[in-house]
Amino acid sequence: MKVVVSIGGSVLAPDLDAERVADYAGAIQSLDAQGHTLGTVVGGGPTARDYIGTARDLGANEIELDQLGIAVTRLNGRLLIAALDDRAAPTPAESYDEGREAIRRGDIPVLGGIVAAQTTDAVAAAFAEYVGADLLVYATSVPGVYDADPNEDDDATRFDELGASELVDVIADIEMDAGSSAPVDLLAAKIIQRSGIRTIVLDGTDPEHVVRAVEDGEFDGSEILPEA
């Protein structure tokens, strides 16, 4: 399969631990060895939030903050590239074209942010659509899609399966609640809806969860099903 794996910064490098990054690289290399064509997208995580918070206190505007966040995602991407060694493209792709060209060369592209005002959730969905991926996997700190924010509502119920239109509705409702969080953002959900790409949202704290989801179709999370 052609698979795009979106790795949240909070699961890849929450504390810049080298062993954790190496474990994720090992999972990607395992899928590569099984013959899958891979692309990866890396988020900024807590490091990006720390930089953005400080820059906001210093008076940076929102576009400047977005650009700072993009820079941090690419730094996290460089960590993954270092761990992937010669299987990865040597630098983070700064455009969808660069990422696709890396795949055509036989390399594994690592993308971070691309443009301001767009999260890496949306980058992953757009890149998956651009390269014609068979599967998009979001490895997040939230084990699936819920009908409410599980961090705020103890009665939140997880969806095992939902259609792409349902995902858009659910994410829109969650994002309207101040201070809540969603496993993917609304733009990503809308791209998933239009592209028809099968998508899995799972707990990415263990990189092997990604391997099992791709290889065996086994995962603890939510599956977003394409619609006719």
PDB file of C-alpha atoms in Angstrom:
ATOM      1  CA  MET A   1       0.000   0.000   0.000  1.00  0.00           C
ATOM      2  CA  LYS A   2       0.894   3.646  -0.271  1.00  0.00           C
ATOM      3  CA  VAL A   3       0.576   5.011   3.255  1.00  0.00           C
ATOM      4  CA  VAL A   4       0.968   8.469   4.784  1.00  0.00           C
ATOM      5  CA  VAL A   5       1.673   8.429   8.532  1.00  0.00           C
ATOM      6  CA  SER A   6       1.059  11.619  10.484  1.00  0.00           C
ATOM      7  CA  ILE A   7       2.996  11.556  13.752  1.00  0.00           C
ATOM      8  CA  GLY A   8       2.001  14.077  16.375  1.00  0.00           C
ATOM      9  CA  GLY A   9       4.876  15.978  17.924  1.00  0.00           C
ATOM     10  CA  SER A  10       3.508  15.065  21.335  1.00  0.00           C
ATOM     11  CA  VAL A  11       4.004  11.357  20.589  1.00  0.00           C
ATOM     12  CA  LEU A  12       7.226  11.570  18.569  1.00  0.00           C
ATOM     13  CA  ALA A  13       9.244  13.976  20.683  1.00  0.00           C
ATOM     14  CA  PRO A  14       7.401  15.072  23.814  1.00  0.00           C
ATOM     15  CA  ASP A  15      10.712  15.403  25.653  1.00  0.00           C
ATOM     16  CA  LEU A  16      13.284  15.059  22.829  1.00  0.00           C
ATOM     17  CA  ASP A  17      14.089  11.519  23.922  1.00  0.00           C
ATOM     18  CA  ALA A  18      16.350   9.905  21.288  1.00  0.00           C
ATOM     19  CA  GLU A  19      15.133   6.375  22.014  1.00  0.00           C
ATOM     20  CA  ARG A  20      11.527   7.332  21.333  1.00  0.00           C
ATOM     21  CA  VAL A  21      12.387   8.893  17.968  1.00  0.00           C
ATOM     22  CA  ALA A  22      14.459   5.818  17.117  1.00  0.00           C
ATOM     23  CA  ASP A  23      11.500   3.562  17.969  1.00  0.00           C
ATOM     24  CA  TYR A  24       9.289   5.499  15.577  1.00  0.00           C
ATOM     25  CA  ALA A  25      11.933   5.304  12.876  1.00  0.00           C
ATOM     26  CA  GLY A  26      12.096   1.555  13.461  1.00  0.00           C
ATOM     27  CA  ALA A  27       8.346   1.263  12.957  1.00  0.00           C
ATOM     28  CA  ILE A  28       8.532   3.218   9.688  1.00  0.00           C
ATOM     29  CA  GLN A  29      11.485   1.127   8.516  1.00  0.00           C
ATOM     30  CA  SER A  30       9.562  -2.058   9.341  1.00  0.00           C
ATOM     31  CA  LEU A  31       6.694  -0.974   7.073  1.00  0.00           C
ATOM     32  CA  ASP A  32       9.197   0.046   4.403  1.00  0.00           C
ATOM     33  CA  ALA A  33      10.807  -3.396   4.559  1.00  0.00           C
ATOM     34  CA  GLN A  34       7.389  -4.987   4.008  1.00  0.00           C
ATOM     35  CA  GLY A  35       7.146  -3.168   0.691  1.00  0.00           C
ATOM     36  CA  HIS A  36       4.815  -0.316   1.561  1.00  0.00           C
ATOM     37  CA  THR A  37       5.379   3.096  -0.043  1.00  0.00           C
ATOM     38  CA  LEU A  38       5.552   5.632   2.753  1.00  0.00           C
ATOM     39  CA  GLY A  39       5.314   9.323   3.439  1.00  0.00           C
ATOM     40  CA  THR A  40       5.491  10.883   6.898  1.00  0.00           C
ATOM     41  CA  VAL A  41       4.330  14.153   8.400  1.00  0.00           C
ATOM     42  CA  VAL A  42       5.603  15.336  11.782  1.00  0.00           C
ATOM     43  CA  GLY A  43       3.947  17.793  14.165  1.00  0.00           C
ATOM     44  CA  GLY A  44       5.474  20.339  16.500  1.00  0.00           C
ATOM     45  CA  GLY A  45       4.140  19.105  19.832  1.00  0.00           C
ATOM     46  CA  PRO A  46       5.002  20.694  23.175  1.00  0.00           C
ATOM     47  CA  THR A  47       8.241  22.217  21.867  1.00  0.00           C
ATOM     48  CA  ALA A  48       6.297  24.225  19.276  1.00  0.00           C
ATOM     49  CA  ARG A  49       3.757  25.300  21.890  1.00  0.00           C
ATOM     50  CA  ASP A  50       6.540  26.507  24.201  1.00  0.00           C
ATOM     51  CA  TYR A  51       8.156  28.588  21.460  1.00  0.00           C
ATOM     52  CA  ILE A  52       4.831  29.963  20.284  1.00  0.00           C
ATOM     53  CA  GLY A  53       3.824  30.916  23.822  1.00  0.00           C
ATOM     54  CA  THR A  54       7.061  32.804  24.396  1.00  0.00           C
ATOM     55  CA  ALA A  55       6.883  34.527  21.007  1.00  0.00           C
ATOM     56  CA  ARG A  56       3.271  35.558  21.640  1.00  0.00           C
ATOM     57  CA  ASP A  57       4.335  37.134  24.942  1.00  0.00           C
ATOM     58  CA  LEU A  58       6.974  39.034  22.985  1.00  0.00           C
ATOM     59  CA  GLY A  59       4.350  40.463  20.645  1.00  0.00           C
ATOM     60  CA  ALA A  60       4.622  38.220  17.568  1.00  0.00           C
ATOM     61  CA  ASN A  61       1.518  38.186  15.367  1.00  0.00           C
ATOM     62  CA  GLU A  62      -0.356  35.023  14.445  1.00  0.00           C
ATOM     63  CA  ILE A  63       1.299  34.518  11.068  1.00  0.00           C
ATOM     64  CA  GLU A  64       4.711  34.893  12.696  1.00  0.00           C
ATOM     65  CA  LEU A  65       3.649  32.347  15.295  1.00  0.00           C
ATOM     66  CA  ASP A  66       2.547  29.953  12.544  1.00  0.00           C
ATOM     67  CA  GLN A  67       5.914  30.341  10.851  1.00  0.00           C
ATOM     68  CA  LEU A  68       7.671  29.619  14.127  1.00  0.00           C
ATOM     69  CA  GLY A  69       5.550  26.494  14.568  1.00  0.00           C
ATOM     70  CA  ILE A  70       6.439  25.343  11.050  1.00  0.00           C
ATOM     71  CA  ALA A  71      10.130  25.748  11.856  1.00  0.00           C
ATOM     72  CA  VAL A  72       9.754  23.526  14.925  1.00  0.00           C
ATOM     73  CA  THR A  73       7.901  20.817  12.971  1.00  0.00           C
ATOM     74  CA  ARG A  74      10.821  20.722  10.545  1.00  0.00           C
ATOM     75  CA  LEU A  75      13.274  20.434  13.439  1.00  0.00           C
ATOM     76  CA  ASN A  76      11.297  17.440  14.708  1.00  0.00           C
ATOM     77  CA  GLY A  77      11.339  16.148  11.150  1.00  0.00           C
ATOM     78  CA  ARG A  78      15.122  16.328  11.114  1.00  0.00           C
ATOM     79  CA  LEU A  79      15.219  14.135  14.207  1.00  0.00           C
ATOM     80  CA  LEU A  80      13.171  11.493  12.404  1.00  0.00           C
ATOM     81  CA  ILE A  81      15.337  11.842   9.293  1.00  0.00           C
ATOM     82  CA  ALA A  82      18.470  11.302  11.388  1.00  0.00           C
ATOM     83  CA  ALA A  83      16.949   8.120  12.833  1.00  0.00           C
ATOM     84  CA  LEU A  84      15.813   6.841   9.411  1.00  0.00           C
ATOM     85  CA  ASP A  85      19.341   7.284   8.069  1.00  0.00           C
ATOM     86  CA  ASP A  86      19.631   6.654   4.314  1.00  0.00           C
ATOM     87  CA  ARG A  87      15.977   5.629   3.816  1.00  0.00           C
ATOM     88  CA  ALA A  88      14.724   9.174   4.289  1.00  0.00           C
ATOM     89  CA  ALA A  89      15.048  12.151   2.003  1.00  0.00           C
ATOM     90  CA  PRO A  90      17.927  14.174   3.474  1.00  0.00           C
ATOM     91  CA  THR A  91      15.933  17.251   4.493  1.00  0.00           C
ATOM     92  CA  PRO A  92      12.284  17.902   5.397  1.00  0.00           C
ATOM     93  CA  ALA A  93      10.176  18.505   2.295  1.00  0.00           C
ATOM     94  CA  GLU A  94       8.996  22.120   2.186  1.00  0.00           C
ATOM     95  CA  SER A  95       6.299  21.515  -0.429  1.00  0.00           C
ATOM     96  CA  TYR A  96       4.006  18.727  -1.572  1.00  0.00           C
ATOM     97  CA  ASP A  97       5.974  18.565  -4.821  1.00  0.00           C
ATOM     98  CA  GLU A  98       9.208  17.899  -2.929  1.00  0.00           C
ATOM     99  CA  GLY A  99       7.513  15.153  -0.941  1.00  0.00           C
ATOM    100  CA  ARG A 100       6.123  13.471  -4.044  1.00  0.00           C
ATOM    101  CA  GLU A 101       9.479  13.656  -5.819  1.00  0.00           C
ATOM    102  CA  ALA A 102      11.109  11.937  -2.832  1.00  0.00           C
ATOM    103  CA  ILE A 103       8.609   9.082  -3.120  1.00  0.00           C
ATOM    104  CA  ARG A 104       9.305   8.793  -6.847  1.00  0.00           C
ATOM    105  CA  ARG A 105      13.036   8.519  -6.084  1.00  0.00           C
ATOM    106  CA  GLY A 106      12.324   5.705  -3.647  1.00  0.00           C
ATOM    107  CA  ASP A 107      13.019   7.790  -0.514  1.00  0.00           C
ATOM    108  CA  ILE A 108      10.729   8.264   2.472  1.00  0.00           C
ATOM    109  CA  PRO A 109       9.766  11.950   2.625  1.00  0.00           C
ATOM    110  CA  VAL A 110       9.399  13.672   5.976  1.00  0.00           C
ATOM    111  CA  LEU A 111       7.198  16.763   5.957  1.00  0.00           C
ATOM    112  CA  GLY A 112       6.444  19.250   8.682  1.00  0.00           C
ATOM    113  CA  GLY A 113       4.316  22.340   8.251  1.00  0.00           C
ATOM    114  CA  ILE A 114       3.968  23.780   4.768  1.00  0.00           C
ATOM    115  CA  VAL A 115       2.176  27.135   4.973  1.00  0.00           C
ATOM    116  CA  ALA A 116       0.941  29.437   7.724  1.00  0.00           C
ATOM    117  CA  ALA A 117      -2.593  28.908   9.039  1.00  0.00           C
ATOM    118  CA  GLN A 118      -2.498  25.197   8.177  1.00  0.00           C
ATOM    119  CA  THR A 119      -1.792  22.492  10.744  1.00  0.00           C
ATOM    120  CA  THR A 120       0.188  19.328  10.098  1.00  0.00           C
ATOM    121  CA  ASP A 121      -3.144  17.476  10.390  1.00  0.00           C
ATOM    122  CA  ALA A 122      -4.218  19.214   7.193  1.00  0.00           C
ATOM    123  CA  VAL A 123      -0.767  18.773   5.618  1.00  0.00           C
ATOM    124  CA  ALA A 124      -1.013  15.013   6.118  1.00  0.00           C
ATOM    125  CA  ALA A 125      -4.491  14.832   4.570  1.00  0.00           C
ATOM    126  CA  ALA A 126      -3.494  17.042   1.642  1.00  0.00           C
ATOM    127  CA  PHE A 127      -0.278  15.112   1.019  1.00  0.00           C
ATOM    128  CA  ALA A 128      -2.135  11.798   1.163  1.00  0.00           C
ATOM    129  CA  GLU A 129      -4.571  13.133  -1.436  1.00  0.00           C
ATOM    130  CA  TYR A 130      -1.745  14.545  -3.569  1.00  0.00           C
ATOM    131  CA  VAL A 131       0.180  11.267  -3.789  1.00  0.00           C
ATOM    132  CA  GLY A 132      -2.896   9.036  -4.087  1.00  0.00           C
ATOM    133  CA  ALA A 133      -2.385   7.234  -0.787  1.00  0.00           C
ATOM    134  CA  ASP A 134      -4.391   4.123   0.023  1.00  0.00           C
ATOM    135  CA  LEU A 135      -4.329   4.811   3.745  1.00  0.00           C
ATOM    136  CA  LEU A 136      -3.779   7.781   6.061  1.00  0.00           C
ATOM    137  CA  VAL A 137      -2.835   7.065   9.675  1.00  0.00           C
ATOM    138  CA  TYR A 138      -2.914   9.695  12.415  1.00  0.00           C
ATOM    139  CA  ALA A 139      -0.751   8.666  15.372  1.00  0.00           C
ATOM    140  CA  THR A 140      -1.973  11.005  18.101  1.00  0.00           C
ATOM    141  CA  SER A 141      -2.154  11.364  21.857  1.00  0.00           C
ATOM    142  CA  VAL A 142      -5.939  10.813  21.627  1.00  0.00           C
ATOM    143  CA  PRO A 143      -6.948   7.163  20.981  1.00  0.00           C
ATOM    144  CA  GLY A 144      -9.538   7.863  18.318  1.00  0.00           C
ATOM    145  CA  VAL A 145     -12.427  10.194  17.511  1.00  0.00           C
ATOM    146  CA  TYR A 146     -14.970  10.898  20.259  1.00  0.00           C
ATOM    147  CA  ASP A 147     -18.380  12.568  20.276  1.00  0.00           C
ATOM    148  CA  ALA A 148     -17.029  15.080  22.801  1.00  0.00           C
ATOM    149  CA  ASP A 149     -13.660  16.097  24.174  1.00  0.00           C
ATOM    150  CA  PRO A 150     -12.575  13.103  26.337  1.00  0.00           C
ATOM    151  CA  ASN A 151     -10.279  15.385  28.320  1.00  0.00           C
ATOM    152  CA  GLU A 152     -13.280  17.450  29.412  1.00  0.00           C
ATOM    153  CA  ASP A 153     -16.182  14.984  29.356  1.00  0.00           C
ATOM    154  CA  ASP A 154     -15.951  11.657  31.202  1.00  0.00           C
ATOM    155  CA  ASP A 155     -18.994  10.420  29.265  1.00  0.00           C
ATOM    156  CA  ALA A 156     -17.400  11.009  25.856  1.00  0.00           C
ATOM    157  CA  THR A 157     -17.941   7.995  23.585  1.00  0.00           C
ATOM    158  CA  ARG A 158     -15.427   6.870  20.984  1.00  0.00           C
ATOM    159  CA  PHE A 159     -16.464   6.013  17.454  1.00  0.00           C
ATOM    160  CA  ASP A 160     -15.040   2.727  16.213  1.00  0.00           C
ATOM    161  CA  GLU A 161     -16.132   3.663  12.684  1.00  0.00           C
ATOM    162  CA  LEU A 162     -17.649   6.762  11.139  1.00  0.00           C
ATOM    163  CA  GLY A 163     -18.154   8.211   7.698  1.00  0.00           C
ATOM    164  CA  ALA A 164     -16.135  11.166   6.472  1.00  0.00           C
ATOM    165  CA  SER A 165     -19.147  13.514   6.643  1.00  0.00           C
ATOM    166  CA  GLU A 166     -19.778  12.401  10.220  1.00  0.00           C
ATOM    167  CA  LEU A 167     -16.141  13.195  11.028  1.00  0.00           C
ATOM    168  CA  VAL A 168     -16.592  16.750   9.731  1.00  0.00           C
ATOM    169  CA  ASP A 169     -19.701  17.220  11.869  1.00  0.00           C
ATOM    170  CA  VAL A 170     -18.101  15.756  14.992  1.00  0.00           C
ATOM    171  CA  ILE A 171     -14.896  17.803  14.700  1.00  0.00           C
ATOM    172  CA  ALA A 172     -16.848  20.996  14.040  1.00  0.00           C
ATOM    173  CA  ASP A 173     -18.901  20.451  17.194  1.00  0.00           C
ATOM    174  CA  ILE A 174     -15.837  19.696  19.337  1.00  0.00           C
ATOM    175  CA  GLU A 175     -13.922  22.721  18.069  1.00  0.00           C
ATOM    176  CA  MET A 176     -16.786  25.047  18.992  1.00  0.00           C
ATOM    177  CA  ASP A 177     -16.206  24.258  22.654  1.00  0.00           C
ATOM    178  CA  ALA A 178     -13.607  26.624  24.095  1.00  0.00           C
ATOM    179  CA  GLY A 179     -10.477  24.902  25.327  1.00  0.00           C
ATOM    180  CA  SER A 180     -11.363  21.525  23.855  1.00  0.00           C
ATOM    181  CA  SER A 181      -9.228  19.384  21.591  1.00  0.00           C
ATOM    182  CA  ALA A 182      -9.816  17.153  18.579  1.00  0.00           C
ATOM    183  CA  PRO A 183      -7.663  14.366  17.116  1.00  0.00           C
ATOM    184  CA  VAL A 184      -7.607  16.084  13.701  1.00  0.00           C
ATOM    185  CA  ASP A 185      -8.627  19.606  12.758  1.00  0.00           C
ATOM    186  CA  LEU A 186     -11.595  20.677  10.654  1.00  0.00           C
ATOM    187  CA  LEU A 187      -9.637  21.391   7.474  1.00  0.00           C
ATOM    188  CA  ALA A 188      -8.062  17.923   7.647  1.00  0.00           C
ATOM    189  CA  ALA A 189     -11.515  16.392   8.104  1.00  0.00           C
ATOM    190  CA  LYS A 190     -12.851  18.205   5.043  1.00  0.00           C
ATOM    191  CA  ILE A 191      -9.891  17.069   2.917  1.00  0.00           C
ATOM    192  CA  ILE A 192     -10.450  13.491   4.078  1.00  0.00           C
ATOM    193  CA  GLN A 193     -14.114  13.864   3.126  1.00  0.00           C
ATOM    194  CA  ARG A 194     -13.426  15.059  -0.413  1.00  0.00           C
ATOM    195  CA  SER A 195     -10.503  12.718  -1.080  1.00  0.00           C
ATOM    196  CA  GLY A 196     -12.205   9.498  -0.002  1.00  0.00           C
ATOM    197  CA  ILE A 197      -8.999   8.208   1.581  1.00  0.00           C
ATOM    198  CA  ARG A 198      -9.455   5.531   4.236  1.00  0.00           C
ATOM    199  CA  THR A 199      -8.181   7.046   7.473  1.00  0.00           C
ATOM    200  CA  ILE A 200      -7.322   5.666  10.898  1.00  0.00           C
ATOM    201  CA  VAL A 201      -6.916   7.724  14.070  1.00  0.00           C
ATOM    202  CA  LEU A 202      -5.144   5.809  16.815  1.00  0.00           C
ATOM    203  CA  ASP A 203      -3.144   6.080  20.009  1.00  0.00           C
ATOM    204  CA  GLY A 204       0.392   6.730  18.783  1.00  0.00           C
ATOM    205  CA  THR A 205       2.188   6.506  22.104  1.00  0.00           C
ATOM    206  CA  ASP A 206       3.455   3.076  21.013  1.00  0.00           C
ATOM    207  CA  PRO A 207       4.874   3.112  17.446  1.00  0.00           C
ATOM    208  CA  GLU A 208       3.973  -0.554  17.037  1.00  0.00           C
ATOM    209  CA  HIS A 209       0.326   0.489  16.991  1.00  0.00           C
ATOM    210  CA  VAL A 210       1.003   2.066  13.600  1.00  0.00           C
ATOM    211  CA  VAL A 211       2.703  -1.068  12.294  1.00  0.00           C
ATOM    212  CA  ARG A 212      -0.166  -3.331  13.354  1.00  0.00           C
ATOM    213  CA  ALA A 213      -2.759  -0.969  11.869  1.00  0.00           C
ATOM    214  CA  VAL A 214      -1.059  -0.995   8.465  1.00  0.00           C
ATOM    215  CA  GLU A 215       0.088  -4.608   8.373  1.00  0.00           C
ATOM    216  CA  ASP A 216      -2.783  -6.428  10.065  1.00  0.00           C
ATOM    217  CA  GLY A 217      -5.611  -3.911  10.133  1.00  0.00           C
ATOM    218  CA  GLU A 218      -5.634  -4.184  13.923  1.00  0.00           C
ATOM    219  CA  PHE A 219      -5.780  -0.996  15.971  1.00  0.00           C
ATOM    220  CA  ASP A 220      -7.342   0.613  19.020  1.00  0.00           C
ATOM    221  CA  GLY A 221      -8.881   3.758  17.626  1.00  0.00           C
ATOM    222  CA  SER A 222     -11.306   5.024  14.989  1.00  0.00           C
ATOM    223  CA  GLU A 223     -11.603   4.305  11.279  1.00  0.00           C
ATOM    224  CA  ILE A 224     -12.971   6.954   8.925  1.00  0.00           C
ATOM    225  CA  LEU A 225     -14.606   5.235   5.992  1.00  0.00           C
ATOM    226  CA  PRO A 226     -14.801   6.702   2.478  1.00  0.00           C
ATOM    227  CA  GLU A 227     -18.278   7.586   1.242  1.00  0.00           C
ATOM    228  CA  ALA A 228     -19.794   6.782  -2.127  1.00  0.00           C
TER     229      ALA A 228
END
